[in-house]
Amino acid sequence: MSLFQQTLGRHVDLSDAEKILLSRFEQCPQIAGKHQMLWRPRAKVGELFILQSGWACSIRCTADGEQQVIELLLPGDIIGLREFTFGRHVSEASMVTRGTIQPFHHENIVDVIAASTPLAIALFATISRQEALLTERMLITLHRSARSRLLHFMIETFFRLDKVRHVTLAAFDFPVSQRLLGSILGLSAVHINRILKTLEQDGILKKFRGHIEVYDAKQLFEEAQFDRDYLGDEMDGLKQRLAQLQLGAASANGP
Amino acid sequence: MSLFQQTLGRHVDLSDAEKILLSRFEQCPQIAGKHQMLWRPRAKVGELFILQSGWACSIRCTADGEQQVIELLLPGDIIGLREFTFGRHVSEASMVTRGTIQPFHHENIVDVIAASTPLAIALFATISRQEALLTERMLITLHRSARSRLLHFMIETFFRLDKVRHVTLAAFDFPVSQRLLGSILGLSAVHINRILKTLEQDGILKKFRGHIEVYDAKQLFEEAQFDRDYLGDEMDGLKQRLAQLQLGAASANGP
DNA sequence: CGTACCTTTGACGGCTGTCAAAGGAAGTGG
DNA sequence: CCACTTCCTTTGACAGCCGTCAAAGGTACG
C-alpha cells in the first residue's frame, strides 16, 4: 500500500475501487531539490503535491522580507490541501530538504469527493487534523515559554514521523536549522540557540546538525506537557454512518 | 434565504434541491443563554450547532484551570465543524452572549457530503476559511506587537460581521470583555486595558462596554497592517469543475 | 442591596528580541 | 583537491515588551 493510501486509510477503510481512484494521483513522481519553491505567493491555485519523501513547509512572506513558516509538511502530507478551494495562494511552499513529490491538479480533489463519500470524509478528517495541529501550536505559542514550545514541537514532529515510518525517540533525523526553527516557532534564531544549549546542559537532548538525540525522555515529556489527544486518527462516530451509506448504495446498485 | 444557506452559498451556487437539503438542518432553533456550555471537553462528538444569532467561542481548558480561547464564532458559523470527524471533543464550546442555535447531529454532515458534491466542496471551503483565520491569527501572534494584534483582531471581526449583516466601522457591537480579549489574543487582561487606554488617547478608537467606536479608520488599518486576502470567499478555480460534474450528472440521469 | 465580575492603575521583574562579531560547516567552481 | 562563498552556529551586552501581583473603583445582575 502506498504512503498516500496509508495516510488516508488511517481514517477510513479503503475499498479496492477507492485504492484505484487514489492510485491515479500517484503517478509522475518528481525529485524536488532542497529549497525548491513549489508555487509562488499569489499564484493561481493549480497543482497540489503529495509529499512522498523529504520535508517541506508552507511560508508567508511579509512586506518587509521576513519569512514566517505556517506549517511543516512531512512524508504522506498533501502540500496545499489547506488552500485548494481558494482562487489564489496566500502562501508559498518550498522544500526543506531534497525529496520526492507527486503533483496533481486541485480539480482532481473535486472528482474524488464526487466519486467516493468515504474518501471525501477522509479528506475532511485530514484537513481537520491539520487544523488541530495548527490550533495546538497556536495555543502553545500563546501560553507557554519558548523552551516549552521548542520541546513540544520536537515531540509533535517525532510522533508525526513515527506514524509514517517507525523512528526512535533516542535518535531521529531532524533536518531543521536553528533559523528555520525560529521561523516556525516565532522565535529569534539566537534564542533558539540559547535554548538548545541549556537543553544540552540539562541533559535532556542534543540537536546536532540534521538530527536529535534524546537523553532524558521522561523530563522531555514532562517539560513539554505533551498531550497526544490532538494527534489521534480515529473517527469512530462517523465510520458507522459511512458503513450504512455503503450498504444503502450496494443494495441500490445491486442486481 | 436563511443565514446558513447564505453562508454556504458564498462559495457555490445552490440549486433548489440543495436548499431543501440544507433546510433540514434549520429546524428546532433554541435559545442559548450567556455563558451556556454547548458541550463538555472530552465529550463524545454528537450535536453540532448552527449559530443563528449571538456570539460563541470554543475554548481549551488547561490542567491549571486557565481558559484559552481557540476561536470566536459569529452568526452563520457552524459550531464544532473543526471537530466533527473526531471521536471526542478536544475543546469545549460556550456562548459569549445570549443567542439562537440550531443543533444537528454530526452524522448529518456525512449525508450532505454524500448527497451533493457542491455542498461537500462548500463545506471544505468553509473549513478552509476557518483554518485561514486561525493561520492568520497565529502568524500575527508570532510576529506582531500586542497593540497590532488587538487592532487586527478588531478589524477581522468587523469584516466577518459585515459579511453576515451590514455593520458600520464607525460604531459596531463588540460584546467581548477585556478578559475575554486577553484569552483570545494570549495577553493579560491588564495589558489589554493598557492598550485600550493608549488607543483612546491616540484618537484611534474607543471600546466602551459592549461596542467599539472607531475615530480614525485610516490609522487603524495602517497600524493593523490588515490584508483582506485571507477573508475571501471566492473559489473560482473549482466552480468550473463543479459545473462540469453537474452537467455530467444531468445527462446521466436525464431521459 | 449585595455580590460577583469587570475595569483601571502602579510597581517590578523576567523573558526574549536586536545588534554585533567571529568561528565553523557545507556546497560550488575551478 | 583546493579556494571561495554562503549559510549556520555560537556568544555577549543591552533594552523593552508584557506578565504578575495587588488594590480600588465601577458595573451588572439577582
XYZ file of C-alpha atoms (C1' of nucleotides) in Angstrom:
570
model
C 0.000 0.000 0.000
C 1.336 3.414 -0.933
C 2.114 6.146 1.517
C -0.841 8.213 0.380
C -3.276 5.330 0.720
C -1.840 4.629 4.126
C -2.364 8.245 5.169
C -5.997 8.453 4.080
C -6.564 4.908 5.272
C -5.865 5.994 8.824
C -9.326 7.499 8.898
C -11.458 5.148 6.807
C -11.211 1.633 5.392
C -10.463 1.802 1.701
C -12.209 -0.414 -0.837
C -10.364 -1.647 -3.929
C -12.228 0.852 -6.087
C -11.081 3.652 -3.830
C -7.495 2.460 -3.940
C -7.636 2.560 -7.707
C -9.075 6.052 -7.564
C -6.195 7.164 -5.374
C -3.546 5.456 -7.446
C -4.298 7.976 -10.186
C -2.747 10.638 -8.001
C 0.426 8.723 -7.558
C 1.866 8.985 -10.986
C 4.753 11.054 -12.260
C 6.771 11.385 -9.069
C 9.357 14.151 -9.294
C 12.557 14.916 -7.490
C 12.408 18.271 -5.730
C 15.650 19.899 -4.645
C 16.407 21.484 -1.302
C 14.784 24.925 -1.039
C 12.883 24.359 -4.286
C 9.793 26.535 -4.448
C 6.594 24.675 -5.313
C 4.465 27.708 -6.020
C 4.780 31.448 -5.718
C 2.669 33.554 -3.390
C -0.486 34.892 -5.091
C -0.133 32.357 -7.891
C -3.405 30.834 -9.095
C -4.093 27.615 -7.274
C -3.396 24.756 -9.647
C -1.046 21.917 -8.826
C -1.001 20.402 -5.366
C 1.546 17.808 -4.293
C 1.684 14.596 -2.349
C 4.937 14.601 -0.430
C 6.467 11.149 -0.812
C 9.813 11.749 0.827
C 11.658 14.702 2.285
C 10.375 17.605 4.347
C 8.617 20.737 3.111
C 6.886 23.773 4.550
C 4.458 26.490 3.627
C 5.563 30.042 4.214
C 4.157 33.513 4.374
C 6.475 36.257 3.196
C 5.764 39.646 4.718
C 6.182 43.004 3.059
C 9.428 43.576 4.944
C 11.020 40.402 3.631
C 10.556 38.285 6.734
C 9.702 34.613 6.305
C 7.042 33.167 8.571
C 6.555 29.420 8.433
C 2.918 28.338 8.509
C 3.373 24.598 8.764
C 5.911 21.852 8.409
C 4.966 19.088 5.976
C 6.201 15.518 6.338
C 6.040 12.489 4.031
C 2.444 11.472 3.385
C 1.110 15.020 3.727
C -0.673 16.829 0.939
C 1.058 20.107 0.182
C -1.576 22.741 -0.482
C -4.616 20.978 0.919
C -5.360 23.995 3.078
C -5.764 26.203 0.023
C -7.271 24.017 -2.670
C -10.611 25.840 -2.519
C -9.015 29.261 -2.838
C -8.657 31.090 -6.108
C -5.116 32.181 -5.361
C -2.446 31.033 -2.961
C -1.955 33.268 0.041
C 1.219 31.421 0.973
C 4.208 29.997 -0.775
C 5.519 26.445 -0.434
C 9.039 25.151 -0.590
C 11.091 22.100 0.184
C 13.078 21.993 3.415
C 15.162 19.067 2.204
C 15.522 17.309 -1.103
C 12.615 14.918 -1.664
C 10.034 13.351 -3.950
C 6.691 14.930 -4.798
C 3.719 13.823 -6.869
C 1.871 16.709 -8.439
C -1.825 16.633 -9.234
C -4.365 19.231 -10.203
C -6.628 20.613 -7.500
C -9.712 19.840 -9.585
C -8.931 16.169 -9.094
C -9.839 16.525 -5.450
C -13.320 17.514 -6.541
C -13.540 14.344 -8.601
C -12.526 12.210 -5.657
C -15.055 13.883 -3.402
C -17.734 13.337 -6.020
C -16.771 9.694 -6.558
C -16.470 8.455 -3.003
C -18.093 9.668 0.184
C -15.630 7.773 2.397
C -12.709 9.435 0.653
C -14.417 12.793 0.969
C -14.752 12.200 4.684
C -11.148 11.031 4.886
C -10.079 14.286 3.275
C -12.188 16.183 5.789
C -10.511 14.248 8.570
C -7.105 15.080 7.087
C -7.760 18.791 6.904
C -9.294 18.712 10.390
C -6.145 17.093 11.785
C -4.073 19.713 10.080
C -6.220 22.366 11.698
C -5.824 20.616 15.042
C -2.040 20.763 14.703
C -2.288 24.453 13.944
C -4.634 25.050 16.870
C -2.322 23.288 19.255
C 0.638 25.230 18.019
C -1.239 28.482 18.397
C -2.366 27.755 21.947
C 1.121 26.727 22.933
C 2.580 29.805 21.316
C 0.153 31.981 23.217
C 0.580 30.423 26.606
C 3.959 28.765 27.024
C 7.604 29.691 27.249
C 9.972 29.432 24.340
C 11.657 26.385 25.855
C 8.392 24.515 26.313
C 7.324 25.439 22.798
C 10.501 24.074 21.293
C 10.275 20.815 23.211
C 6.623 20.414 22.273
C 7.353 20.951 18.612
C 10.112 18.364 18.656
C 7.858 15.757 20.244
C 4.996 16.525 17.891
C 7.263 16.154 14.899
C 8.617 12.900 16.285
C 5.097 11.447 16.593
C 4.121 12.614 13.139
C 7.221 10.954 11.719
C 6.599 7.832 13.737
C 3.137 7.431 12.228
C 4.580 7.380 8.743
C 7.592 5.225 9.357
C 8.789 3.932 12.676
C 11.526 6.080 14.225
C 13.139 6.007 17.641
C 12.951 8.879 20.081
C 16.501 8.253 21.267
C 17.841 9.454 17.927
C 15.956 10.632 14.878
C 16.557 12.792 11.827
C 15.530 16.391 12.185
C 16.809 18.418 9.247
C 15.680 21.800 10.536
C 18.186 24.583 11.038
C 18.046 26.815 14.090
C 16.972 29.666 11.877
C 14.091 27.641 10.463
C 13.089 26.513 13.937
C 12.889 30.165 14.842
C 10.660 30.925 11.870
C 8.352 28.056 12.773
C 8.077 28.900 16.436
C 8.196 32.662 16.123
C 11.480 32.993 17.999
C 14.786 34.501 17.016
C 17.490 32.095 15.877
C 19.686 33.483 18.639
C 17.210 32.490 21.273
C 16.727 29.037 19.773
C 20.450 28.577 20.088
C 20.438 29.619 23.723
C 17.622 27.174 24.490
C 19.383 24.320 22.728
C 22.479 24.998 24.760
C 20.595 24.809 28.053
C 18.755 21.665 26.910
C 22.097 20.017 26.331
C 23.481 21.267 29.642
C 20.386 19.947 31.425
C 20.958 16.532 29.846
C 17.597 16.454 28.083
C 18.532 16.324 24.422
C 21.052 17.450 21.869
C 20.360 18.670 18.365
C 23.391 18.032 16.247
C 23.076 19.309 12.702
C 20.481 17.160 10.943
C 19.306 15.056 13.873
C 18.191 14.951 17.511
C 19.381 12.701 20.298
C 17.140 12.459 23.333
C 18.904 11.697 26.615
C 16.038 12.043 29.087
C 12.664 11.258 27.518
C 10.802 11.460 30.808
C 11.845 15.005 31.567
C 11.328 15.919 27.926
C 7.656 14.949 28.024
C 7.181 16.482 31.429
C 8.502 19.867 30.442
C 6.686 19.873 27.132
C 3.395 18.961 28.848
C 2.667 16.924 25.773
C -0.885 15.636 25.325
C -1.352 13.242 22.411
C -5.094 13.696 22.090
C -4.972 16.068 19.154
C -2.879 13.681 17.075
C -5.479 10.899 17.024
C -6.680 9.452 13.739
C -9.816 7.704 14.929
C -13.163 8.740 13.624
C -15.375 6.269 15.448
C -18.576 8.242 15.399
C -18.690 8.511 11.637
C -17.481 5.107 10.478
C -20.831 3.614 11.356
C -22.764 6.087 9.240
C -20.362 5.552 6.342
C -20.960 1.819 6.548
C -24.724 2.409 6.442
C -24.357 4.598 3.382
C -22.269 1.989 1.609
C -24.784 -0.714 2.367
C -27.514 1.522 1.012
C -25.529 2.173 -2.150
C -24.747 -1.513 -2.595
C -28.401 -2.539 -2.394
C -29.429 0.259 -4.746
C -26.821 -0.737 -7.323
C -27.047 -4.457 -6.709
C -28.668 -6.976 -9.039
C -32.697 32.694 2.082
C -31.592 31.588 5.517
C -28.355 32.597 7.159
C -26.897 29.126 6.760
C -27.763 28.951 3.081
C -26.265 32.389 2.656
C -23.046 31.270 4.349
C -22.536 28.152 2.265
C -23.821 29.978 -0.805
C -20.845 32.326 -0.624
C -18.740 29.546 -2.078
C -21.054 27.761 -4.516
C -24.369 28.405 -6.230
C -27.093 26.394 -4.544
C -29.727 24.522 -6.506
C -33.271 24.188 -5.158
C -32.591 20.583 -4.211
C -29.578 21.649 -2.200
C -31.538 24.368 -0.441
C -34.079 21.781 0.601
C -31.289 19.543 1.848
C -29.933 22.362 3.969
C -33.312 23.393 5.292
C -33.393 20.124 7.212
C -30.623 21.497 9.409
C -32.517 24.571 10.253
C -35.209 23.158 12.418
C -35.690 23.347 16.161
C -33.876 26.605 16.889
C -33.068 27.010 20.574
C -32.310 29.945 22.777
C -28.877 29.640 24.386
C -28.079 31.787 27.404
C -24.943 33.815 28.006
C -22.051 31.544 29.052
C -24.108 28.440 28.295
C -21.860 25.477 27.608
C -22.667 23.606 24.385
C -20.548 20.559 25.084
C -18.044 19.465 27.669
C -14.396 18.770 26.921
C -13.739 15.101 26.067
C -17.442 14.517 25.454
C -18.229 12.253 22.513
C -18.811 14.283 19.393
C -22.516 14.314 18.671
C -24.505 17.507 18.239
C -23.065 20.404 16.285
C -24.764 23.785 16.073
C -25.503 26.437 13.508
C -25.157 29.763 15.240
C -28.131 31.885 14.151
C -27.649 34.855 16.425
C -25.315 35.829 19.215
C -21.586 35.168 19.630
C -19.906 31.968 20.815
C -16.411 30.593 21.182
C -14.556 27.333 21.526
C -12.211 27.014 24.456
C -9.430 24.811 25.711
C -9.218 24.447 29.467
C -5.755 23.627 30.742
C -4.913 21.461 33.704
C -4.209 24.543 35.814
C -7.659 26.000 35.217
C -6.695 28.566 32.614
C -9.090 29.204 29.738
C -7.600 29.541 26.285
C -9.940 30.643 23.533
C -9.457 28.795 20.262
C -11.822 30.742 18.051
C -14.617 33.239 18.132
C -17.807 32.153 16.367
C -20.229 34.624 14.791
C -23.747 34.219 13.355
C -23.736 31.897 10.348
C -20.797 29.857 11.641
C -21.030 26.157 12.374
C -20.004 25.459 15.947
C -17.948 22.286 16.033
C -17.154 21.955 12.340
C -13.461 21.677 13.183
C -14.074 18.535 15.219
C -16.896 16.693 13.500
C -14.575 13.914 12.302
C -13.104 13.360 15.754
C -14.352 10.730 18.145
C -14.221 13.052 21.127
C -14.115 16.785 21.557
C -10.720 18.166 22.498
C -12.257 21.536 23.246
C -15.310 22.888 24.902
C -17.757 25.388 23.401
C -19.805 28.066 25.061
C -21.861 31.124 24.266
C -20.267 34.535 24.660
C -23.648 36.260 24.556
C -27.216 35.038 24.589
C -28.221 33.766 21.166
C -30.022 31.243 18.979
C -28.565 27.921 17.922
C -29.797 25.087 15.710
C -28.486 21.712 16.770
C -27.937 18.849 14.361
C -26.152 15.539 14.551
C -22.662 15.309 13.103
C -23.642 12.283 11.020
C -25.904 14.570 9.025
C -22.843 16.226 7.586
C -21.876 12.885 6.106
C -25.288 12.659 4.469
C -24.912 16.105 2.947
C -21.467 15.272 1.615
C -22.823 12.065 0.125
C -25.830 13.785 -1.407
C -24.226 16.802 -3.036
C -20.715 17.365 -4.292
C -21.163 21.146 -4.454
C -22.235 21.205 -0.822
C -19.307 18.970 0.106
C -16.983 21.431 -1.586
C -18.726 24.344 0.110
C -18.093 22.662 3.464
C -14.450 22.192 2.508
C -14.283 25.849 1.616
C -15.857 26.737 4.954
C -13.392 24.711 6.984
C -10.513 26.024 4.873
C -11.582 29.594 5.624
C -11.725 28.764 9.274
C -8.226 27.388 9.049
C -7.120 30.526 7.214
C -8.446 32.673 10.061
C -6.532 30.548 12.514
C -3.364 30.711 10.427
C -3.546 34.459 10.187
C -4.067 34.783 13.898
C -1.127 32.520 14.607
C 1.227 34.393 12.317
C 0.185 37.712 13.786
C 0.573 36.349 17.284
C 4.060 35.172 16.467
C 5.307 38.271 14.771
C 3.471 41.373 15.906
C 3.106 43.501 18.988
C 0.153 43.224 21.318
C -1.274 46.502 20.078
C -1.130 45.456 16.435
C -2.684 42.098 17.311
C -5.597 43.704 19.081
C -6.284 46.113 16.226
C -6.049 43.324 13.693
C -8.496 41.188 15.617
C -10.989 44.024 15.831
C -10.844 44.664 12.099
C -11.112 40.976 11.276
C -14.149 40.632 13.483
C -15.696 43.703 11.888
C -15.321 42.231 8.397
C -16.684 38.873 9.485
C -19.725 40.607 10.966
C -20.110 42.780 7.909
C -20.349 39.732 5.656
C -23.289 38.396 7.638
C -25.163 41.600 8.176
C -24.068 45.058 7.191
C -22.445 46.954 10.059
C -20.594 50.263 10.157
C -16.970 50.562 11.200
C -17.655 53.867 12.932
C -19.651 52.079 15.618
C -20.421 48.395 15.944
C -21.357 45.922 18.645
C -18.460 44.062 20.201
C -19.624 42.158 23.273
C -16.187 40.926 24.314
C -14.819 41.764 27.742
C -11.205 42.761 28.232
C -10.586 39.497 29.992
C -12.000 37.520 27.052
C -9.974 39.596 24.602
C -6.930 38.605 26.599
C -7.842 34.929 26.396
C -8.339 35.177 22.645
C -5.138 37.055 21.919
C -2.976 35.416 24.550
C -2.455 38.619 26.510
C -3.196 39.502 30.109
C -6.361 41.455 30.769
C -4.210 44.118 32.392
C -2.232 44.646 29.237
C -5.385 44.743 27.089
C -6.599 47.510 29.311
C -3.388 49.473 28.915
C -3.550 49.142 25.130
C -7.180 50.261 25.013
C -6.262 53.312 27.026
C -3.499 54.326 24.627
C -5.760 53.649 21.624
C -8.277 56.079 23.054
C -5.574 58.629 23.870
C -4.227 58.338 20.328
C -7.694 59.037 18.959
C -7.938 55.751 17.078
C -10.869 54.019 18.700
C -12.726 53.528 21.935
C -14.160 50.302 23.268
C -17.000 51.107 25.583
C -18.547 48.088 27.238
C -20.344 46.125 24.518
C -19.305 48.128 21.467
C -16.492 49.836 19.579
C -16.364 53.317 18.123
C -13.688 53.954 15.525
C -12.436 57.526 15.303
C -9.590 57.173 12.822
C -10.153 54.298 10.409
C -7.128 55.184 8.283
C -4.648 54.918 11.115
C -6.447 51.825 12.400
C -5.846 49.924 9.168
C -2.351 51.243 8.857
C -1.264 50.096 12.288
C -3.010 46.753 11.982
C -1.376 46.125 8.584
C -4.600 44.475 7.635
C -4.652 42.427 4.444
C -8.098 41.168 3.413
C -6.855 38.368 1.169
C -7.436 35.577 3.639
C -11.084 36.525 4.161
C -12.077 35.973 0.525
C -14.953 33.628 -0.320
C -14.272 33.098 -3.990
C -13.447 29.665 -5.296
C -13.082 30.439 -8.980
C -10.844 27.566 -9.926
C -13.272 24.915 -8.741
C -16.643 26.314 -9.788
C -15.936 25.341 -13.369
C -15.218 21.727 -12.494
C -18.334 21.579 -10.344
C -20.406 22.808 -13.245
C -18.910 20.092 -15.482
C -19.764 17.449 -12.927
C -23.323 18.653 -12.657
C -23.742 18.627 -16.417
C -22.406 15.099 -16.491
C -24.794 14.026 -13.769
C -27.721 15.705 -15.504
C -27.094 13.903 -18.796
C -26.582 10.593 -17.000
C -29.845 10.934 -15.125
C -31.716 12.646 -17.940
C -34.378 10.990 -20.127
C -28.977 45.944 48.182
C -25.273 42.749 47.961
C -22.250 40.051 45.384
C -19.573 38.904 41.667
C -17.352 40.327 37.735
C -15.150 43.853 35.014
C -12.115 47.827 34.530
C -8.326 50.722 35.923
C -3.745 51.868 37.707
C 1.094 51.349 39.613
C 5.434 48.888 40.630
C 8.559 45.444 39.472
C 10.836 41.714 37.075
C 11.931 38.373 33.540
C 11.825 36.512 29.066
C 13.067 37.270 24.595
C 14.413 40.420 20.607
C 18.109 43.108 18.438
C 22.709 44.152 17.266
C 27.315 42.764 16.500
C 31.088 39.784 15.619
C 33.593 35.600 14.969
C 34.243 30.711 14.094
C 32.554 26.501 11.752
C 30.309 23.720 8.082
C 28.904 22.870 3.553
C 28.347 23.482 -1.136
C 30.492 25.361 -5.611
C 33.547 26.009 -9.194
C 37.983 25.642 -10.936
C 41.667 18.581 -4.319
C 41.616 23.353 -3.039
C 39.884 28.084 -2.692
C 35.850 30.715 -2.024
C 31.474 31.985 -0.730
C 27.474 31.469 1.797
C 24.900 29.909 5.322
C 24.700 28.189 10.040
C 26.046 28.310 14.834
C 27.735 30.483 18.960
C 28.325 34.145 22.383
C 27.832 38.688 24.884
C 25.621 43.120 26.039
C 21.601 45.668 26.401
C 16.828 47.123 26.041
C 11.872 46.730 26.049
C 7.504 44.484 25.957
C 4.457 42.315 28.646
C 3.224 39.194 32.732
C 2.320 39.126 37.653
C 0.769 40.904 41.876
C -2.048 43.943 44.390
C -5.684 47.058 45.359
C -9.508 50.077 44.484
C -13.488 51.741 41.978
C -17.232 50.764 38.668
C -20.976 47.973 36.672
C -24.339 44.404 36.122
C -27.339 41.108 37.870
C -30.108 38.605 41.175
